[in-house]
Coordinates of C-alpha atoms and ligand atoms in Angstrom, one line a residue:
X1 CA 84.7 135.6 170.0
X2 CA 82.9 135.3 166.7
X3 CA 78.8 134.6 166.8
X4 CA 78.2 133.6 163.7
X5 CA 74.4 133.2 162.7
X6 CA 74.7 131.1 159.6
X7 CA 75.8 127.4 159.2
X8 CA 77.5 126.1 156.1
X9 CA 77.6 122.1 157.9
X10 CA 74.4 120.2 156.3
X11 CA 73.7 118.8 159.7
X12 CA 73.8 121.8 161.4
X13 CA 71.3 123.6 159.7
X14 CA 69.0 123.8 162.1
X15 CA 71.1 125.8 164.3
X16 CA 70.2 129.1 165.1
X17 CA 74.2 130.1 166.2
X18 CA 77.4 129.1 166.1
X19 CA 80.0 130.5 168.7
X20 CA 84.0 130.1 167.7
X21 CA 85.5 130.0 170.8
X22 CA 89.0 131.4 170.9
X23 CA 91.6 130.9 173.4
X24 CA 90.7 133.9 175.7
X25 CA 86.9 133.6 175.7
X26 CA 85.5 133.3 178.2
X27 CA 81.4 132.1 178.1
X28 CA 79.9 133.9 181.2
X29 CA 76.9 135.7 181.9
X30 CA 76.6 139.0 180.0
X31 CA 79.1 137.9 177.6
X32 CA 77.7 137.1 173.5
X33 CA 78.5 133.4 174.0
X34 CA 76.4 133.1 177.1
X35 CA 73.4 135.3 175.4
X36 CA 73.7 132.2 172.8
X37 CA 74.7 129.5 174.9
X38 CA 71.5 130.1 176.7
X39 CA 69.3 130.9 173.9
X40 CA 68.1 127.7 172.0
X41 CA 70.3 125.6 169.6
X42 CA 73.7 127.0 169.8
X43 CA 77.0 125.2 168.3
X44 CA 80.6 126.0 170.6
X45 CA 83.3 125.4 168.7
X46 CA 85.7 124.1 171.0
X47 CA 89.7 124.4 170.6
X48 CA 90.9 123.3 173.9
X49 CA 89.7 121.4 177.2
X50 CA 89.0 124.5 178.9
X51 CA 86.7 125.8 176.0
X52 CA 84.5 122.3 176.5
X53 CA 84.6 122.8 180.8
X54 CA 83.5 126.1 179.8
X55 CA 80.6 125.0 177.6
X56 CA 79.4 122.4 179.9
X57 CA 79.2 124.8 182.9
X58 CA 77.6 127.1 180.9
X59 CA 74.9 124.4 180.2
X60 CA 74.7 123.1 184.0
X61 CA 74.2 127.2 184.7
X62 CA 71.1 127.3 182.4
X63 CA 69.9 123.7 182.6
X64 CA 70.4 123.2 179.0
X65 CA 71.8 120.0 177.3
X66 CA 75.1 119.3 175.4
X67 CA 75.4 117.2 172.6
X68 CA 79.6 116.6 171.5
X69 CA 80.1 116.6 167.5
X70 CA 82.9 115.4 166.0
X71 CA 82.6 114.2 162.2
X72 CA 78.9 114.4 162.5
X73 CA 77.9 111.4 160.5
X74 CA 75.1 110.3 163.1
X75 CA 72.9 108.2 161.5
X76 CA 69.8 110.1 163.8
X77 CA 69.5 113.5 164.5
X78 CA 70.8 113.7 168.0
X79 CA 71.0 117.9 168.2
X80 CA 69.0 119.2 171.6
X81 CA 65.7 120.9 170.7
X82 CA 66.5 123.7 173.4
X83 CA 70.4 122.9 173.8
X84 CA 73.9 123.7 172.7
X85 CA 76.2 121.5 169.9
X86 CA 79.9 121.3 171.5
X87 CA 82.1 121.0 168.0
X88 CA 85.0 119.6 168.5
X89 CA 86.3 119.7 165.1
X90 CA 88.8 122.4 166.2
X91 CA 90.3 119.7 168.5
X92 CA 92.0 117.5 165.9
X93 CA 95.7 117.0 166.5
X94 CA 96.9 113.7 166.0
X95 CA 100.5 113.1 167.8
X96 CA 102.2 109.9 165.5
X97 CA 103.4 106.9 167.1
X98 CA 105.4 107.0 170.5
X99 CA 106.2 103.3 172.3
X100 CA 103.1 102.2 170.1
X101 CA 100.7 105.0 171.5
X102 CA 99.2 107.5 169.2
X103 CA 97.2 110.3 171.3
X104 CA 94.5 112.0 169.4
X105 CA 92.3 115.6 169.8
X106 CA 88.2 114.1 169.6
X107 CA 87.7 116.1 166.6
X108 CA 90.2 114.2 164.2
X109 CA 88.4 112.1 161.1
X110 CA 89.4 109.0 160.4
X111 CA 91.2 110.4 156.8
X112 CA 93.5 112.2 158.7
X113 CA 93.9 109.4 161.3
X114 CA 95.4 107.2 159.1
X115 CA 97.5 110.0 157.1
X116 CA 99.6 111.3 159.8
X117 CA 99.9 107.0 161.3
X118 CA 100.7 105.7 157.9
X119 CA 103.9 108.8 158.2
X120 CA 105.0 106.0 161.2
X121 CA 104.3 102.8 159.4
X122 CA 101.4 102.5 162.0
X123 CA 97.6 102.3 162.2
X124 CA 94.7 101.6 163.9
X125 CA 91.9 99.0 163.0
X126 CA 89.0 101.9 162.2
X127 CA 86.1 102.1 159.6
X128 CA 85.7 103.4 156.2
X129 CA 84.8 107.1 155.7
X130 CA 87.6 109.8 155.5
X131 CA 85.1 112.8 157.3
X132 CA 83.8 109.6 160.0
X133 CA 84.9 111.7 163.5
X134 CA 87.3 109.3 165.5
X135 CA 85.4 110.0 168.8
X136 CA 81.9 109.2 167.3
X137 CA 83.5 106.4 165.8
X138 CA 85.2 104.8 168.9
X139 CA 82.4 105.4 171.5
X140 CA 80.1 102.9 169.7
X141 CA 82.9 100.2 168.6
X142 CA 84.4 100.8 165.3
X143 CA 84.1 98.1 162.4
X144 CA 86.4 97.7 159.8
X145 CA 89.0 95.8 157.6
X146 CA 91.5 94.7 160.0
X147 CA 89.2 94.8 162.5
X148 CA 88.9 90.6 162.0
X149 CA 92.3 90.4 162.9
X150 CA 92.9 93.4 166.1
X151 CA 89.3 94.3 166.3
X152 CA 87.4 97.4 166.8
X153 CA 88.8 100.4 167.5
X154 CA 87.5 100.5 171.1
X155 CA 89.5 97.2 171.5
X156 CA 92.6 99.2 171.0
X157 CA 91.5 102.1 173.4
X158 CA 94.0 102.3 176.1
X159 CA 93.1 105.7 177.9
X160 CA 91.2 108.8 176.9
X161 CA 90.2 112.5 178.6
X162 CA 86.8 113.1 179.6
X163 CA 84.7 116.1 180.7
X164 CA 81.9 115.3 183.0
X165 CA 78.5 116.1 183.3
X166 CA 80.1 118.5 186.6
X167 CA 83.0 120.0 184.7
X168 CA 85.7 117.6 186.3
X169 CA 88.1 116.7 183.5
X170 CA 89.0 113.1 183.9
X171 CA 91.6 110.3 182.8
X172 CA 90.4 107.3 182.0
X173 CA 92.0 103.8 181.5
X174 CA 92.5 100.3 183.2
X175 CA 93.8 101.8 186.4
X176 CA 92.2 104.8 186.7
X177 CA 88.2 105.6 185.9
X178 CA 87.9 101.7 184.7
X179 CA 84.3 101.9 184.7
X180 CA 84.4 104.7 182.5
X181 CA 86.8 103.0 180.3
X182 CA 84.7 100.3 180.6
X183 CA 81.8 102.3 179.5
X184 CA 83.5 104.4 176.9
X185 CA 84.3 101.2 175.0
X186 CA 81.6 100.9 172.6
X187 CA 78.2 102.2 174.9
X188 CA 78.2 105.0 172.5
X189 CA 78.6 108.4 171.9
X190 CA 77.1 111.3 173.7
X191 CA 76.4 109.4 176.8
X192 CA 78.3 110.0 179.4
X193 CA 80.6 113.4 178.6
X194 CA 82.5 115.3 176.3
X195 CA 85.5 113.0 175.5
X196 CA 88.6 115.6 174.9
X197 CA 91.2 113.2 173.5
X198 CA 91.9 108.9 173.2
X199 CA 95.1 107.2 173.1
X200 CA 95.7 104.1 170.9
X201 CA 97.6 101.2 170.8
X202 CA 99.0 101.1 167.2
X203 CA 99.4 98.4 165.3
X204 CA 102.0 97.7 162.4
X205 CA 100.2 99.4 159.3
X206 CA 99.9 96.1 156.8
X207 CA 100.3 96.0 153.0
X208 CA 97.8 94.2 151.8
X209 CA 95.6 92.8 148.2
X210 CA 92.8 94.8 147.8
X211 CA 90.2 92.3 146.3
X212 CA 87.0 93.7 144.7
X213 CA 84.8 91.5 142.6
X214 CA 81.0 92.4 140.8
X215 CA 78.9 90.1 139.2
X216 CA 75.4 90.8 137.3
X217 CA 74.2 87.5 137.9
X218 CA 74.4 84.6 140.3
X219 CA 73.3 84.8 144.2
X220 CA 76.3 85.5 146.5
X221 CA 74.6 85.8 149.3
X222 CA 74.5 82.5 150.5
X223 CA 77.8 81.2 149.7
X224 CA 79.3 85.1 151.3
X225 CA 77.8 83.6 154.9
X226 CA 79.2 80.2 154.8
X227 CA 82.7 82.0 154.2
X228 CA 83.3 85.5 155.3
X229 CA 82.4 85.4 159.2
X230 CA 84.9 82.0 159.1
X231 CA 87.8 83.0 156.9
X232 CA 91.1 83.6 158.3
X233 CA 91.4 86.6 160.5
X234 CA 94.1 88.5 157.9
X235 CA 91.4 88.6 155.2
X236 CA 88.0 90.8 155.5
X237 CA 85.6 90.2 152.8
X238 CA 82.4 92.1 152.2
X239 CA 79.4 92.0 150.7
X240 CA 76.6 94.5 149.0
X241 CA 73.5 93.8 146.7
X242 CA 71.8 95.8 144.2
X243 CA 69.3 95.4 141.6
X244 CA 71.4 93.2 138.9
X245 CA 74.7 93.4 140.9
X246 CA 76.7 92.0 143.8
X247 CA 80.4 93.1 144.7
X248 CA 82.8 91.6 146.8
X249 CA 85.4 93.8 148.4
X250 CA 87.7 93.6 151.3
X251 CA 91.6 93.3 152.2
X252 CA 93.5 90.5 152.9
X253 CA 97.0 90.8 154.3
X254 CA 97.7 87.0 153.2
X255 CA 99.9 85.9 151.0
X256 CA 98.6 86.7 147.2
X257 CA 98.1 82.9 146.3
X258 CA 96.1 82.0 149.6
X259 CA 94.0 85.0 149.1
X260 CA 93.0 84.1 145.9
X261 CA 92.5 80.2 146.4
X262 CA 90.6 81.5 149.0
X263 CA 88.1 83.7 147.0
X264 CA 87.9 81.4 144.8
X265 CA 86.4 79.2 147.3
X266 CA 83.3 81.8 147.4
X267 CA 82.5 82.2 143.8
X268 CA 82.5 78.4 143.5
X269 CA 80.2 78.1 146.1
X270 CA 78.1 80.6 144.8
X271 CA 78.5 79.0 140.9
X272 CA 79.3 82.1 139.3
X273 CA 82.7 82.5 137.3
X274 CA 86.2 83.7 139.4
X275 CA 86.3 87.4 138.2
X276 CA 88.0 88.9 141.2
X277 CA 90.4 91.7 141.1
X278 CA 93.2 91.4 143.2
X279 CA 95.8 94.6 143.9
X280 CA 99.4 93.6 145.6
X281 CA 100.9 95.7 147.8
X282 CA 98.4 98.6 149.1
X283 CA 99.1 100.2 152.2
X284 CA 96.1 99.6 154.5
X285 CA 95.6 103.6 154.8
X286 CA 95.3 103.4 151.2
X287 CA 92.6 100.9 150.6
X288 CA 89.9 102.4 152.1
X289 CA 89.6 105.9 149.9
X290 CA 89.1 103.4 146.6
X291 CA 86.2 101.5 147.9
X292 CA 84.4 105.0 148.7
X293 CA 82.0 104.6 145.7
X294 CA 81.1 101.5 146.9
X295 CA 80.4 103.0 150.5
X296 CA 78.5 106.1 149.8
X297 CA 77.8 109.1 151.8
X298 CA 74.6 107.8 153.7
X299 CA 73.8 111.0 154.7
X300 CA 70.2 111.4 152.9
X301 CA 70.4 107.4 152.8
X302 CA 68.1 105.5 155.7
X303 CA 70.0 102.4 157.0
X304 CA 68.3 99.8 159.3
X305 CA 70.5 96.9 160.4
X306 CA 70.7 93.6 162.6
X307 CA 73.5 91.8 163.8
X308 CA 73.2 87.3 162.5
X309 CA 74.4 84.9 164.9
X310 CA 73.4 82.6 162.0
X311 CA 73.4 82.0 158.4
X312 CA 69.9 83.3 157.2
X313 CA 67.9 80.6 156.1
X314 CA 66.9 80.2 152.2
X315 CA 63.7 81.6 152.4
X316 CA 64.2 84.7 154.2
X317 CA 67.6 85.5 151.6
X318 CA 65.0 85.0 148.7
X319 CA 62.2 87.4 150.5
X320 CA 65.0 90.2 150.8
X321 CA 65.8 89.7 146.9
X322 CA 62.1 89.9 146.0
X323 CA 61.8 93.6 146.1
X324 CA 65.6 94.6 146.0
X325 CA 65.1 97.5 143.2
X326 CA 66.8 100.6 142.2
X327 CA 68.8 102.3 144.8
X328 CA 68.3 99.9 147.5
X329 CA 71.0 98.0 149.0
X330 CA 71.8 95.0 151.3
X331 CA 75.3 95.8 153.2
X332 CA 76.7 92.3 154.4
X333 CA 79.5 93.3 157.3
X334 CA 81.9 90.2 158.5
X335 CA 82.2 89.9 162.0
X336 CA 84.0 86.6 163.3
X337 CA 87.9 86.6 164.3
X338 CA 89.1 89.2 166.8
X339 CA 85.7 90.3 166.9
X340 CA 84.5 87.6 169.2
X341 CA 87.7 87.1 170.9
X342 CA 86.5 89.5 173.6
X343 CA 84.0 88.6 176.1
X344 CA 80.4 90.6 176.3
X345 CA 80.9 92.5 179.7
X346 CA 84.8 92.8 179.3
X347 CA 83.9 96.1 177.0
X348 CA 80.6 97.8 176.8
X349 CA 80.3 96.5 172.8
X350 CA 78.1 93.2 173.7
X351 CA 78.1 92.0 170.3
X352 CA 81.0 89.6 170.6
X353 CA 79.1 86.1 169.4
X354 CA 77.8 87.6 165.8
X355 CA 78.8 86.7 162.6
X356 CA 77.8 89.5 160.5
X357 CA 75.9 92.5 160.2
X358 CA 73.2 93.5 157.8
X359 CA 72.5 96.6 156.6
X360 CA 69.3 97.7 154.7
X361 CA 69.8 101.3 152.8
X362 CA 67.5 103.0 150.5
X363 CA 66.2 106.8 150.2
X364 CA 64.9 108.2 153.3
X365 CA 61.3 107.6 152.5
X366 CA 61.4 104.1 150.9
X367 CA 58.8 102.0 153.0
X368 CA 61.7 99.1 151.5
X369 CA 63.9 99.4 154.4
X370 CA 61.1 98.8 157.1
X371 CA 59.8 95.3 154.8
X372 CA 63.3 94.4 154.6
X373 CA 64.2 94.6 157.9
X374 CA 61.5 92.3 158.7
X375 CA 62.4 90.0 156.5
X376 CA 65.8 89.4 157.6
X377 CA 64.6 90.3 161.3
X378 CA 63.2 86.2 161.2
X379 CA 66.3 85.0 161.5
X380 CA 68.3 88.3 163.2
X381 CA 69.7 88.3 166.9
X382 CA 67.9 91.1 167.9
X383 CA 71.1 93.1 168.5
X384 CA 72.0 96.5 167.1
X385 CA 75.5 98.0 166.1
X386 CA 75.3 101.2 168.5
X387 CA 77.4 103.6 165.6
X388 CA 73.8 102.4 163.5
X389 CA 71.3 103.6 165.9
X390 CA 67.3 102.9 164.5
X391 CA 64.9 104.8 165.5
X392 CA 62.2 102.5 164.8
X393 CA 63.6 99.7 167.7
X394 CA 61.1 98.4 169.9
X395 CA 64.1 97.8 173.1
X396 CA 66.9 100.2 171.8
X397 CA 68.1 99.7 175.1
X398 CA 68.2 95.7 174.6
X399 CA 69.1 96.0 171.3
X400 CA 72.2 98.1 171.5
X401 CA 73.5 97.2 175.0
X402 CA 72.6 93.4 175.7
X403 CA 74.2 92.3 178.6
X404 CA 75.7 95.5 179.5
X405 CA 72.7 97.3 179.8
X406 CA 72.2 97.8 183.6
X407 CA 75.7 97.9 184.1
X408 CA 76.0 101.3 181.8
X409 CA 72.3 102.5 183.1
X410 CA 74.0 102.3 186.3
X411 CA 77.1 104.7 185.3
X412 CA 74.9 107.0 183.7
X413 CA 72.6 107.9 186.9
X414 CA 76.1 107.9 189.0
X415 CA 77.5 110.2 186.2
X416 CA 74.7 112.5 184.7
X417 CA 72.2 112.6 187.0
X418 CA 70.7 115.5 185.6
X419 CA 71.0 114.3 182.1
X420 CA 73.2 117.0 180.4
X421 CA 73.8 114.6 177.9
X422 CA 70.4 113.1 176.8
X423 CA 69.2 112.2 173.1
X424 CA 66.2 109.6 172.1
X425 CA 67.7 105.9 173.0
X426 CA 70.3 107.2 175.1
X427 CA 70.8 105.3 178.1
Ligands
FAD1 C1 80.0 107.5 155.2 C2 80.0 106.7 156.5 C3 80.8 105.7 156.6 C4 80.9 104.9 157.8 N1 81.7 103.9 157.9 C5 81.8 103.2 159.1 C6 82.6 102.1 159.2 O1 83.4 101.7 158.3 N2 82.7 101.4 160.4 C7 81.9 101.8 161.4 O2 82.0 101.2 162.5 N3 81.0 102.8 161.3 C8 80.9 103.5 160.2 N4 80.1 104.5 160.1 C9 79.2 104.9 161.2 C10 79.9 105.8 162.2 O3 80.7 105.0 163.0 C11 78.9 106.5 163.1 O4 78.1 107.3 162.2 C12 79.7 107.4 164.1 O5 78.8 107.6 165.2 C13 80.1 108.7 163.4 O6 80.8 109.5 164.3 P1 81.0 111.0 164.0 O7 81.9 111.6 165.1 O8 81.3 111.2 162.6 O9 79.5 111.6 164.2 P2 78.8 112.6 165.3 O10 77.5 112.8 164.8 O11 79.7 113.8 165.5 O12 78.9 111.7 166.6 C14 78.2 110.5 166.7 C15 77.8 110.3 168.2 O13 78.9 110.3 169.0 C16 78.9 111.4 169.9 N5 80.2 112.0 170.0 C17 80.9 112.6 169.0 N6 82.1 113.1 169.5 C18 82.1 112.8 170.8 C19 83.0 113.1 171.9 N7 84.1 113.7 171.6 N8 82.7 112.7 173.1 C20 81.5 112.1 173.4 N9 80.6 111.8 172.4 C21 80.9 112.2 171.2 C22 77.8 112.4 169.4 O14 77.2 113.1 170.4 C23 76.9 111.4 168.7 O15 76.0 110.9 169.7 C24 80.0 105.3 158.9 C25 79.1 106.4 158.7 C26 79.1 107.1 157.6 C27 78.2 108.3 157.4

């Protein structure tokens, strides 16, 4: 067992120590892992199921909490003051494509997800991100651009491996755990164990056009909401808006001509001129890597966001342009299709009846994103993607869960009753 005292993981540098578990340690009192799993702020490097039983028995022992990592792009900090980080980045094998199943270790990234699929001529409908952990990912839903036509990634969850709050290692799927699965389906992370492994259903991987478009001038913003959320199901269009720019950019696995009469639709709705670039023929695996300029780390980024029912009125688009200068950003997300094909308490994800989502970014301390959020809240539903937890939510609870909310409360007292796994706005 290495104890290593130093971090090199930007997230992690508040940790005191990290522990690289190896197949024979063993973390039990006297040995250097339990000195540091007992001391504060610890990260295990996990590379097998019995490395996470280990941790979390070590945490029941000394009435510490746990907190799972897997690409560690949480929005919030979520690391236990007093507790122990369980990284799971050592558990990252993806087995390909058998009878339209693709298992996969907790600690894979999405970049390497849809590598060792695309091998198969598969995929899964996921988000953008290469480093974005799979698990993380999952847990809270999973938006992205074929998610309009097989929608998130939890929708395509058909079983996974858990590690309980008691150290039991369970399966979960329909049949067996189902209020797990239930749960597991887009409560998010963190909240109920350390997930080990999920198992996909994989869907043929698409070639599609690769449409981006940026204009200087015009407003988009109105014509984007009368369009996007309502637009065939093979063809996800975006939205962001800076000072002095807007870009379109999505996929669309139509054929070329539809996809652009379709765009063509937006721009002249919106009045500006059709300059819309349209790439045939991209593997879907390929598409997202080239919009990741557009999608910028957000690590040292704050993002506040609302889910829109309905079109934002006039007035409220025109208060969130007012003050829209230099790095700050309006992220317009297309919900719609397969989406909201799924009823609120069939999954934990309650969002089913939106038709976008809105993201505010700017610099961490910009007072921007709190004003903006405002703005837009006026016309908002109140509800909150779970992967884009806010800190500054009045009901998190509400806001992320919905309908589901005593339902999952419920699990979570039958589950972890002593709150191993616990963070600010967990349920
Ligand atoms: C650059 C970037 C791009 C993004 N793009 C998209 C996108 O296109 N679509 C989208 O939907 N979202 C997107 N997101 C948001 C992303 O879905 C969330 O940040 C997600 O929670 C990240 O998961 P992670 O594993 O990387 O992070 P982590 O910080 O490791 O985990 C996030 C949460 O999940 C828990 N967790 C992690 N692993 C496990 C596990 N094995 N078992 C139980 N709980 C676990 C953690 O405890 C934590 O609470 C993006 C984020 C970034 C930073």
């Amino acid at each position: 067992m290495r104890v290593l005292f130093k971090n090199d993981q930007p997230d992690l540098r508040s940790v005191s120590s990290v522990i690289d578990l190896t197949a024979l340690d063993v973390i039990s009192p006297g040995s250097p892992g339990y000195e540091a799993c007992a001391r504060s702020s610890a990260v295990v490097r996990c590379h097998s199921v019995p490395d996470v039983v280990q941790v979390v028995a070590c945490a029941a022992a000394t009435g510490r909490q746990v907190m799972p990592r897997g690409g560690g792009h949480c929005f919030v900090d979520r690391y236990p003051a007093d507790g122990i980080v369980a990284d799971l980045s050592g558990m990252n094998q993806i087995v390909g494509d058998d009878n339209g199943v693709a298992v996969i270790g907790a600690g894979a990234n999405l970049g390497a997800v849809y590598a060792t699929l695309h091998e198969s001529g598969r995929t899964i409908p996921a988000g953008c991100g290469d480093t974005v952990g799979i698990a993380g990912l999952t847990l809270g839903g999973g938006i992205g651009l074929l998610g309009r036509r097989y929608g998130l990634t939890c929708d395509r969850l058909v079983g996974a491996q858990v590690v309980l709050a008691d150290g039991s290692v369970v399966e979960c799927d329909e049949n067996r755990e189902s209020e797990l699965f239930w749960a597991l389906r887009g409560a998010g992370g963190g909240q109920f164990g350390i997930v080990t492994e999920l198992r996909f259903a994989t869907v043929p991987e698409p070639s599609v056009c690769r449409i981006e478009g940026n204009w200087t001038e015009g407003d988009l913003i109105q014509a984007w909401q009368d369009f996007a959320p309502d637009a065939p199901d093979e063809m996800t269009v975006n939205l962001t808006v800076q000072e002095g720019r807007a870009t379109l950019f999505g996929a669309s696995a139509l054929p070329p001509a539809e996809t652009e009469s379709l765009l063509r639709e937006i721009t002249a709705r919106a009045g500006v001129l059709y300059a819309i670039d349209i790439r045939l023929d991209v593997p879907y695996s390929m598409v997202k890597p080239t919009f990741s300029t557009l999608d910028p780390d957000q690590g040292a980024r704050r993002v506040r966001s609302e889910f829109f029912a309905r079109t934002m009125s006039e007035r409220t688009t025109a208060g969130l342009l007012q003050r829209l200068e230099g790095d700050r950003r309006l992220a317009f997300t297309a919900m719609g299709g397969a989406y909201n094909r799924v009823a609120e308490g069939d999954t934990a994800f309650a969002h089913r009846g939106e038709r976008f989502l809105l993201e505010q970014v700017a610099g961490p301390g910009d007072p921007w994103v709190d004003e903006a959020w405002s703005t837009a809240h006026a016309d908002g539903s109140g509800r909150v993607y779970p992967n884009f937890p806010d800190l500054a939510l009045e009901n998190p609870g509400l806001a992320y869960h919905a309908g589901n909310r005593a339902r999952l409360a419920a699990l979570k007292k039958a589950r972890d009753p002593h709150r191993i796994f616990d963070f600010p706005q967990a349920l």
